[in-house]
Coordinates of C-alpha atoms in Angstrom, one line a residue:
M1 CA 0.0 -0.1 -0.1
S2 CA 1.3 3.5 -0.8
F3 CA 1.0 6.4 1.3
A4 CA 0.9 10.1 0.5
W5 CA 3.2 12.6 1.9
W6 CA 1.0 14.0 4.4
Q7 CA 0.1 10.6 6.0
K8 CA 3.6 9.5 6.5
G9 CA 4.9 13.2 7.5
V10 CA 4.9 15.5 10.3
I11 CA 3.5 18.9 10.2
Y12 CA 5.2 21.9 11.9
Q13 CA 3.0 24.9 12.7
I14 CA 4.6 28.2 12.6
Y15 CA 2.8 31.5 13.7
P16 CA 5.1 33.7 11.7
R17 CA 4.9 36.6 14.0
S18 CA 6.8 34.8 16.5
F19 CA 9.2 32.7 14.6
Q20 CA 12.1 35.0 13.5
D21 CA 12.4 38.7 13.1
T22 CA 14.8 40.1 10.4
N23 CA 14.2 43.6 9.9
G24 CA 14.4 44.7 13.4
D25 CA 10.6 45.6 14.3
G26 CA 10.1 42.8 17.1
V27 CA 7.7 40.9 14.8
G28 CA 8.6 37.8 13.0
D29 CA 8.4 37.7 9.0
L30 CA 8.4 35.5 5.9
E31 CA 12.2 36.2 5.4
G32 CA 12.6 34.9 9.0
V33 CA 11.0 31.5 8.4
R34 CA 13.1 31.3 5.1
R35 CA 16.3 31.7 6.9
R36 CA 15.4 28.9 9.5
L37 CA 14.2 26.4 7.0
D38 CA 17.8 24.6 7.6
Y39 CA 16.7 24.1 11.1
L40 CA 13.4 22.7 10.2
V41 CA 15.2 20.1 8.1
W42 CA 17.8 19.4 10.8
L43 CA 15.0 19.0 13.3
G44 CA 13.2 16.3 10.8
V45 CA 9.7 17.6 10.1
D46 CA 8.1 17.1 6.5
A47 CA 5.7 20.2 6.1
I48 CA 5.3 23.7 7.7
W49 CA 1.9 25.2 8.2
L50 CA 1.9 29.0 8.1
S51 CA -0.5 30.9 10.1
P52 CA -2.0 33.8 8.2
F53 CA 0.3 36.5 6.9
Y54 CA -2.3 38.3 4.3
P55 CA -2.7 41.9 4.4
S56 CA -4.7 42.7 7.7
P57 CA -5.6 45.6 9.9
M58 CA -4.6 42.8 12.5
H59 CA -7.6 43.3 14.8
D60 CA -7.3 39.5 15.2
F61 CA -3.6 39.3 13.9
G62 CA -4.1 38.2 10.4
Y63 CA -7.2 36.3 11.0
D64 CA -9.1 39.4 9.7
V65 CA -8.1 39.2 5.9
A66 CA -8.4 42.4 3.7
D67 CA -6.7 40.9 0.6
Y68 CA -6.5 37.1 0.3
C69 CA -4.1 37.0 -2.7
N70 CA -1.1 39.1 -1.1
V71 CA 1.3 39.5 1.6
D72 CA 0.8 42.2 4.4
P73 CA 3.9 44.5 4.6
L74 CA 4.8 43.5 8.1
F75 CA 5.7 39.9 6.9
G76 CA 7.2 41.1 3.7
S77 CA 6.1 40.4 0.1
L78 CA 4.7 38.1 -2.5
A79 CA 8.5 37.8 -3.7
A80 CA 9.3 36.8 0.1
F81 CA 6.7 34.1 0.1
D82 CA 7.8 32.8 -3.5
A83 CA 11.4 32.6 -2.5
L84 CA 10.5 31.0 0.9
L85 CA 8.2 28.4 -1.0
S86 CA 10.8 27.7 -3.5
E87 CA 13.7 27.1 -0.9
A88 CA 11.3 25.0 1.2
H89 CA 10.6 22.8 -1.8
Q90 CA 14.2 22.7 -2.7
R91 CA 14.8 21.0 0.8
G92 CA 11.8 18.7 0.7
L93 CA 9.6 20.6 2.7
K94 CA 5.9 21.1 2.0
V95 CA 4.0 24.3 2.7
I96 CA 0.4 24.6 3.8
L97 CA -1.0 27.9 4.1
D98 CA -3.9 29.1 6.6
F99 CA -7.1 29.8 4.5
V100 CA -9.7 32.0 6.4
P101 CA -12.7 31.5 4.5
N102 CA -15.5 32.1 7.0
H103 CA -15.1 35.9 7.5
T104 CA -13.0 38.8 6.0
S105 CA -11.8 41.9 7.3
N106 CA -14.3 44.9 7.4
A107 CA -11.8 46.7 5.6
H108 CA -11.8 44.2 2.5
P109 CA -13.3 45.6 -0.6
W110 CA -16.2 43.1 -0.8
F111 CA -17.3 44.1 2.6
L112 CA -16.9 47.8 1.9
A113 CA -19.2 47.0 -1.2
S114 CA -21.4 45.2 0.8
K115 CA -22.3 47.8 3.3
R116 CA -23.0 50.8 0.7
S117 CA -26.5 50.1 0.2
Q118 CA -28.9 47.2 0.7
N119 CA -29.2 47.0 -3.1
D120 CA -25.3 46.6 -3.6
P121 CA -24.5 43.6 -5.9
K122 CA -22.3 42.2 -3.1
R123 CA -24.8 43.0 -0.3
D124 CA -25.4 39.2 -0.2
W125 CA -22.0 38.2 0.1
Y126 CA -22.3 38.8 3.9
I127 CA -25.0 38.2 6.3
W128 CA -27.4 41.0 6.7
R129 CA -30.6 40.8 8.6
D130 CA -33.3 43.2 9.7
A131 CA -33.5 43.9 13.6
A132 CA -35.7 41.8 15.9
Q133 CA -39.3 43.5 16.6
D134 CA -38.0 45.2 19.8
G135 CA -35.0 46.9 17.3
G136 CA -32.4 44.6 18.9
P137 CA -30.2 41.8 17.4
P138 CA -32.0 39.3 15.1
N139 CA -31.2 36.4 17.2
N140 CA -29.4 35.5 20.5
W141 CA -25.9 34.5 18.6
V142 CA -23.2 35.5 20.4
S143 CA -19.3 36.3 19.4
H144 CA -16.7 33.8 20.3
F145 CA -15.1 36.8 21.7
G146 CA -17.7 38.0 23.7
G147 CA -21.0 40.0 23.5
S148 CA -23.6 39.8 20.6
G149 CA -22.6 38.2 17.2
W150 CA -24.5 41.0 15.7
T151 CA -23.5 44.5 14.9
W152 CA -25.9 47.4 13.7
D153 CA -24.9 49.5 10.6
E154 CA -26.7 52.7 11.0
A155 CA -26.4 53.7 7.2
T156 CA -28.1 50.8 6.0
R157 CA -30.3 50.1 8.8
Q158 CA -29.7 46.5 9.2
Y159 CA -27.5 44.2 11.4
Y160 CA -24.5 42.0 10.0
Y161 CA -23.2 38.8 11.6
H162 CA -19.8 38.1 12.9
A163 CA -18.9 35.0 14.6
F164 CA -15.6 36.6 16.1
L165 CA -14.8 40.4 16.3
P166 CA -17.2 43.0 14.6
E167 CA -14.2 43.7 12.5
Q168 CA -14.5 40.3 11.2
P169 CA -17.9 39.9 9.3
D170 CA -19.0 36.5 8.3
L171 CA -19.2 35.8 4.6
N172 CA -22.3 34.0 3.2
W173 CA -21.4 30.9 1.9
R174 CA -25.0 30.1 0.6
N175 CA -24.0 32.7 -2.0
P176 CA -22.5 30.7 -5.1
Q177 CA -20.5 34.0 -5.9
V178 CA -18.8 33.7 -2.7
R179 CA -18.2 29.9 -3.4
A180 CA -16.8 31.0 -6.9
A181 CA -14.6 33.9 -5.4
M182 CA -13.2 31.9 -2.7
H183 CA -12.4 28.8 -5.0
E184 CA -10.3 31.3 -7.0
V185 CA -8.2 32.3 -4.0
L186 CA -7.3 28.6 -3.4
R187 CA -6.7 28.4 -7.0
F188 CA -4.3 31.7 -6.7
W189 CA -2.1 30.2 -4.1
L190 CA -2.1 26.4 -5.5
R191 CA -1.0 27.7 -8.8
R192 CA 2.1 29.4 -7.1
G193 CA 2.9 25.8 -5.9
V194 CA 1.5 25.7 -2.2
D195 CA 0.9 22.0 -0.8
G196 CA -2.2 22.5 0.9
F197 CA -4.5 24.6 3.2
R198 CA -5.7 24.5 6.9
V199 CA -9.0 25.9 6.7
D200 CA -10.1 28.1 9.7
V201 CA -13.3 27.4 11.6
I202 CA -14.4 25.1 8.6
S203 CA -17.6 24.1 10.5
H204 CA -18.8 27.6 10.8
L205 CA -19.1 28.2 6.9
I206 CA -23.1 27.5 6.9
K207 CA -25.4 28.8 9.2
D208 CA -29.1 27.9 9.9
A209 CA -31.1 29.2 7.0
A210 CA -33.9 30.3 9.5
F211 CA -31.5 32.2 11.9
R212 CA -33.1 30.4 14.9
D213 CA -32.2 31.2 18.3
N214 CA -29.3 28.9 19.8
P215 CA -30.6 26.9 22.9
V216 CA -29.2 27.7 26.6
N217 CA -26.4 25.6 27.5
P218 CA -27.9 23.8 30.6
G219 CA -24.2 23.5 31.9
W220 CA -23.9 27.2 31.9
T221 CA -22.9 28.3 35.5
G222 CA -22.7 32.0 35.0
N223 CA -19.0 31.8 35.0
G224 CA -16.7 31.2 31.8
P225 CA -16.8 33.2 28.5
D226 CA -19.7 34.6 26.9
I227 CA -19.7 31.9 24.0
I228 CA -20.6 29.0 26.5
R229 CA -23.8 30.6 27.6
F230 CA -25.5 28.9 24.5
K231 CA -25.0 25.6 22.3
Q232 CA -24.0 26.5 18.9
T233 CA -26.7 24.5 17.6
F234 CA -27.8 26.7 14.7
S235 CA -24.8 29.1 14.3
S236 CA -22.2 26.2 13.3
D237 CA -22.1 22.7 12.0
Q238 CA -25.1 22.7 9.8
P239 CA -25.9 19.8 7.4
E240 CA -25.0 21.7 4.4
V241 CA -21.3 22.5 5.1
H242 CA -20.5 19.2 4.0
E243 CA -21.6 20.2 0.4
V244 CA -19.4 23.4 0.6
I245 CA -16.3 21.4 1.7
A246 CA -16.6 19.0 -1.0
G247 CA -16.3 21.8 -3.2
L248 CA -13.2 23.1 -1.6
R249 CA -11.9 19.5 -1.8
Q250 CA -12.5 19.6 -5.5
V251 CA -10.7 22.5 -6.1
V252 CA -7.6 21.2 -4.4
E253 CA -7.9 18.0 -6.4
E254 CA -7.3 20.0 -9.4
F255 CA -3.8 20.0 -8.6
E256 CA -1.7 17.1 -7.6
D257 CA -1.0 15.8 -4.3
R258 CA -2.5 18.5 -2.5
L259 CA -3.9 18.3 1.1
L260 CA -7.1 20.0 2.9
I261 CA -7.0 20.1 6.7
G262 CA -9.9 21.4 8.8
E263 CA -10.1 23.3 12.0
I264 CA -13.1 21.6 13.9
Y265 CA -13.9 21.7 17.4
L266 CA -16.6 19.2 17.9
P267 CA -17.3 16.1 19.7
L268 CA -16.1 12.9 18.1
D269 CA -19.2 11.7 16.4
R270 CA -19.6 15.0 14.6
L271 CA -15.8 15.4 14.0
V272 CA -15.5 12.3 11.9
A273 CA -18.5 13.6 9.6
Y274 CA -15.8 16.1 8.2
Y275 CA -14.0 13.4 6.2
G276 CA -17.3 13.8 4.1
D277 CA -19.4 11.2 2.1
N278 CA -16.9 8.6 0.4
L279 CA -14.0 10.5 1.9
K280 CA -14.6 13.6 0.0
G281 CA -14.5 16.4 2.8
A282 CA -11.3 17.3 4.4
H283 CA -8.3 14.9 4.2
L284 CA -7.6 15.7 7.8
P285 CA -10.4 17.2 10.1
F286 CA -8.2 18.3 13.0
N287 CA -8.4 15.7 15.9
F288 CA -7.9 18.3 19.2
Q289 CA -9.0 15.6 21.7
L290 CA -5.5 15.6 23.3
L291 CA -5.9 19.3 24.0
D292 CA -8.4 18.9 26.6
A293 CA -7.8 15.3 27.4
D294 CA -7.3 14.2 31.4
W295 CA -3.7 13.6 31.5
N296 CA -3.7 9.6 32.6
A297 CA -3.0 6.6 31.0
A298 CA -6.4 5.1 31.3
G299 CA -8.1 8.1 29.8
I300 CA -5.7 8.6 27.0
A301 CA -6.1 5.0 26.1
R302 CA -10.0 5.4 26.0
L303 CA -9.6 8.5 23.8
I304 CA -7.3 6.9 21.2
G305 CA -9.4 3.9 21.2
N306 CA -12.7 5.8 20.5
Y307 CA -11.2 7.7 18.2
E308 CA -9.7 4.9 16.1
A309 CA -13.3 2.9 16.5
A310 CA -15.0 6.3 15.0
L311 CA -13.0 6.9 11.8
P312 CA -14.8 6.1 8.7
K313 CA -13.3 3.3 6.8
G314 CA -10.3 4.4 4.7
A315 CA -9.9 7.7 6.7
W316 CA -6.4 8.8 8.0
P317 CA -6.2 9.8 11.6
N318 CA -4.2 12.8 12.8
W319 CA -3.2 14.1 16.2
V320 CA -2.6 17.8 17.5
L321 CA -1.0 18.3 21.1
S322 CA -0.8 22.1 21.0
N323 CA -1.7 25.4 18.7
H324 CA -1.9 29.0 18.6
D325 CA -5.1 29.1 20.4
R326 CA -4.6 27.0 23.2
P327 CA -2.3 26.6 26.3
R328 CA 0.9 24.8 25.3
V329 CA 1.4 21.2 26.2
A330 CA 4.1 22.1 28.7
A331 CA 1.8 24.4 30.5
R332 CA -1.0 21.7 30.7
V333 CA 0.8 18.9 32.0
G334 CA 4.2 20.1 33.2
A335 CA 7.7 19.8 31.9
E336 CA 8.4 16.3 32.9
Q337 CA 5.3 15.1 31.1
S338 CA 5.6 17.1 28.2
R339 CA 8.5 14.6 27.2
V340 CA 5.8 11.9 27.6
A341 CA 3.5 13.8 25.7
T342 CA 6.1 14.3 22.8
M343 CA 6.7 10.6 22.6
L344 CA 2.8 9.9 22.4
L345 CA 2.3 12.7 19.8
L346 CA 5.1 11.2 17.4
T347 CA 4.1 7.4 17.7
L348 CA 0.4 7.6 17.5
R349 CA -0.9 6.3 14.1
G350 CA -1.8 9.0 11.9
T351 CA -0.4 12.6 11.0
P352 CA 0.9 14.4 13.8
T353 CA 1.0 18.2 14.2
L354 CA 4.1 19.7 16.1
F355 CA 3.4 23.5 17.3
Y356 CA 6.7 25.5 17.2
G357 CA 8.6 25.7 20.3
D358 CA 7.0 22.7 22.0
E359 CA 10.3 20.9 20.7
I360 CA 12.1 23.2 23.2
G361 CA 9.5 22.7 26.0
I362 CA 8.0 26.1 26.1
G363 CA 5.5 26.2 28.8
H364 CA 3.3 28.9 30.0
V365 CA 4.7 32.3 29.6
E366 CA 3.6 35.2 32.0
V367 CA 2.2 38.1 29.9
P368 CA 1.5 41.2 32.1
P369 CA -1.8 42.8 31.4
E370 CA -0.4 45.8 30.1
R371 CA 1.3 43.7 27.3
F372 CA -1.8 41.7 26.5
Q373 CA -2.2 41.7 22.7
D374 CA -5.2 39.2 22.2
P375 CA -8.5 40.9 21.5
W376 CA -10.4 38.2 23.3
A377 CA -8.5 38.7 26.5
K378 CA -9.2 42.4 26.4
R379 CA -12.9 42.0 25.6
E380 CA -13.4 39.3 28.4
P381 CA -10.9 40.4 30.9
G382 CA -10.2 38.3 34.1
L383 CA -11.6 34.9 32.5
G384 CA -8.0 33.6 31.4
V385 CA -9.1 33.4 27.6
G386 CA -6.0 35.2 26.5
R387 CA -4.0 33.1 23.6
D388 CA -0.9 35.4 24.0
P389 CA 1.0 32.9 26.3
S390 CA 0.7 30.4 23.3
R391 CA 2.1 32.8 20.8
T392 CA 5.4 33.8 22.4
P393 CA 8.5 34.2 20.2
M394 CA 10.7 31.1 19.3
Q395 CA 14.0 31.2 21.3
W396 CA 17.0 30.4 19.2
D397 CA 20.1 31.2 21.4
A398 CA 20.9 32.9 25.1
S399 CA 21.2 36.3 23.4
V400 CA 19.3 39.2 25.2
F401 CA 16.3 38.6 22.9
A402 CA 16.7 34.9 22.3
G403 CA 17.9 35.4 18.9
F404 CA 14.4 36.1 17.6
S405 CA 15.0 39.9 17.1
T406 CA 17.3 42.6 17.8
R407 CA 14.7 44.7 19.9
E408 CA 12.1 44.1 22.4
P409 CA 9.9 41.1 21.0
W410 CA 6.1 42.1 20.4
L411 CA 5.3 39.3 23.3
P412 CA 7.6 38.2 26.2
L413 CA 10.1 35.5 26.1
T414 CA 10.2 32.7 29.0
A415 CA 12.0 33.4 32.1
D416 CA 14.6 30.8 31.2
H417 CA 15.1 31.9 27.6
E418 CA 19.0 31.9 28.2
T419 CA 18.8 28.0 28.7
R420 CA 15.6 27.1 26.8
N421 CA 16.7 27.9 23.4
V422 CA 17.5 26.0 20.3
S423 CA 21.4 26.8 20.5
T424 CA 21.7 25.5 24.2
M425 CA 19.6 22.5 24.0
S426 CA 20.9 21.2 20.6
G427 CA 24.2 20.3 22.2
D428 CA 22.4 18.5 25.1
E429 CA 21.7 14.9 24.1
T430 CA 19.1 14.6 27.3
S431 CA 17.1 17.7 26.4
I432 CA 13.8 17.7 24.8
L433 CA 14.9 19.0 21.6
A434 CA 17.2 16.3 21.2
L435 CA 14.1 13.6 22.1
A436 CA 12.0 15.5 19.5
R437 CA 14.7 15.1 16.7
K438 CA 15.5 11.6 17.7
L439 CA 11.5 10.5 17.4
L440 CA 11.1 12.5 14.3
C441 CA 14.3 10.5 12.8
F442 CA 13.0 7.2 14.1
R443 CA 9.4 7.9 12.8
R444 CA 10.6 8.5 9.3
E445 CA 12.9 5.6 9.2
H446 CA 10.3 3.1 10.6
A447 CA 7.4 2.3 8.7
A448 CA 5.9 0.6 11.7
V449 CA 5.6 4.1 13.0
N450 CA 5.0 6.2 10.3
C451 CA 2.3 4.1 8.8
G452 CA 1.8 0.9 10.6
A453 CA -1.1 -0.5 12.5
W454 CA -2.0 0.7 16.1
R455 CA -2.8 -1.8 18.9
L456 CA -3.5 -1.1 22.6
L457 CA -1.3 -3.6 25.1
S458 CA -2.1 -2.1 28.4
S459 CA -3.5 1.1 30.2
D460 CA -3.0 -0.3 33.9
D461 CA -1.0 1.7 37.0
D462 CA -0.6 4.7 35.3
V463 CA 1.2 3.1 32.3
L464 CA 0.0 3.5 28.7
A465 CA 1.5 0.7 26.2
Y466 CA 0.8 0.2 22.6
E467 CA 2.0 -1.7 19.6
R468 CA 3.0 -0.1 16.1
R469 CA 3.3 -2.8 13.5
S470 CA 4.1 -3.0 9.7
E471 CA 4.7 -6.1 7.7
N472 CA 8.3 -6.5 8.7
E473 CA 8.6 -4.7 11.9
R474 CA 7.2 -4.0 15.5
V475 CA 7.6 -1.5 18.0
C476 CA 6.3 -1.0 21.4
V477 CA 5.8 2.3 23.3
A478 CA 5.5 2.4 26.9
L479 CA 4.6 5.4 28.9
N480 CA 4.5 6.3 32.5
F481 CA 1.9 9.0 33.2
S482 CA 3.0 9.2 36.9
N483 CA 5.8 10.7 39.0
T484 CA 6.9 7.4 40.7
T485 CA 8.8 4.4 39.3
K486 CA 6.7 1.7 37.2
R487 CA 7.2 -1.7 36.2
W488 CA 5.5 -2.8 32.8
R489 CA 5.3 -6.6 32.3
S490 CA 4.6 -7.8 28.9
A491 CA 5.8 -10.9 26.8
M492 CA 5.6 -8.9 23.9
C493 CA 9.0 -7.5 24.9
E494 CA 11.1 -10.5 25.6
S495 CA 14.3 -10.2 23.6
A496 CA 13.7 -6.6 22.6
T497 CA 15.5 -3.7 23.2
I498 CA 15.1 0.0 24.3
V499 CA 16.1 2.3 21.6
L500 CA 14.9 5.6 22.9
S501 CA 13.9 7.1 26.2
T502 CA 12.4 10.3 26.9
L503 CA 14.9 11.1 29.5
G504 CA 17.8 10.4 26.8
D505 CA 20.0 7.9 28.5
R506 CA 19.0 4.5 27.7
V507 CA 20.1 3.4 24.2
N508 CA 20.3 -0.3 23.0
E509 CA 19.4 -1.4 26.5
P510 CA 18.1 -5.1 26.4
V511 CA 14.7 -5.8 28.2
G512 CA 13.1 -8.9 29.4
S513 CA 9.4 -9.1 30.0
D514 CA 9.6 -6.6 32.7
V515 CA 10.5 -3.1 31.7
L516 CA 11.3 -0.6 34.6
L517 CA 10.0 3.0 33.8
R518 CA 11.3 5.8 35.8
A519 CA 9.2 8.6 36.9
N520 CA 7.6 10.4 33.9
E521 CA 9.5 8.2 31.4
G522 CA 8.6 6.8 28.3
V523 CA 10.5 4.3 26.0
L524 CA 10.5 2.9 22.3
I525 CA 11.2 -0.8 22.5
Q526 CA 12.1 -2.6 19.3

């Protein structure tokens, strides 16, 4: 059986603002990504996913797009992107772009036309509705960033809908002209040679045609962000969305060997529907279950088993451990267990996505209120919803600004950046960076891990153990989720060898039926 590059490979997410600054403004840029390509090859990833770099007023740091077919001067130019793409391909790296089709910036020419009058040809490109009888919003839909999802336009005497900021009006994907225009956006980048897209909030693209009120969330306790007051029953995940996604897939398939990923925060039974009928939806509906998982062996085992069982026949799994919207894995499970988490991510069946900085163990970064950048944190203060700690600069060396910039970066560095950086950790064979690199190398070289079958061996006594198997090879993974020594007994591993430990100091160590796992240790057994 042959496998596509995106099935065998590992995706590395880059938040361009925070990867490498080359012009001294404290913000990363595309030229910075280009200059760090050799590092990514050294690390051993196969593809890079770039968060948005399009022209934008930056109300939501690029997720408010004003021009889908260009580069914001903050990040460089189309020529800089083309150079990055060309050099990535020369090094064997694929390039995936963030595609943001649910909404535009309110500065986008389409929206400026749409709000000129109710009779403008582009009026129906966005979601406009009359006021309710009391003059208020058309329904109870709320913004993901707090407050009503509807904003009144005095000039044309209607409300427009925005699932996020008022500066991010939602497009009307029921309009075939919108679909055609956005398909051309995809083709623009595909013709340039990009290898795929990660589609932002893909489940939001179609809303309820009758604009019914969302039901109250019975679990609402009066605490937490505004968005959880209601179930998003009618403002997201509508049946017609799958036709839209199939249309996106058709465009991608006009070009050879390209990839479509969907960002979907939904329960498992709804998530797997986004593979589409006959697997003609997203190639990879992002699987975010590890982001909210209870961190214990039994719970993780159930999660993996349920996911594997729910996958449609022939669907390819995928795993995400961190991203730019959620707390980093080291912030969630601690520095010791983040090594175990790294081994888990890179040895499960399916395509892993590794978030920049996780390979050096960046955890929670304290961002003082006066340095908050995230609009969600500013709109709903005191709720801990700020995403800034997950977007702090990559740390390259022990210099004053960690090699990221020649001036104070747009967000703070970790307190330990003088030691938690690529330069320092690359020389330490026991560092988490060395672990990530060794795991990526092992994964690339062993079919049992990059495309083999998965089978649970045990999940007792704080130890999760599973087998990865191909026709000619078997690898066992044993992970200790506790901070005490554990002994895992399995006849599967008789006459086998530990080839890699998360602690970096057990190489080619013979094992019998008993495998001793130290506190917070994971091992690969071959």
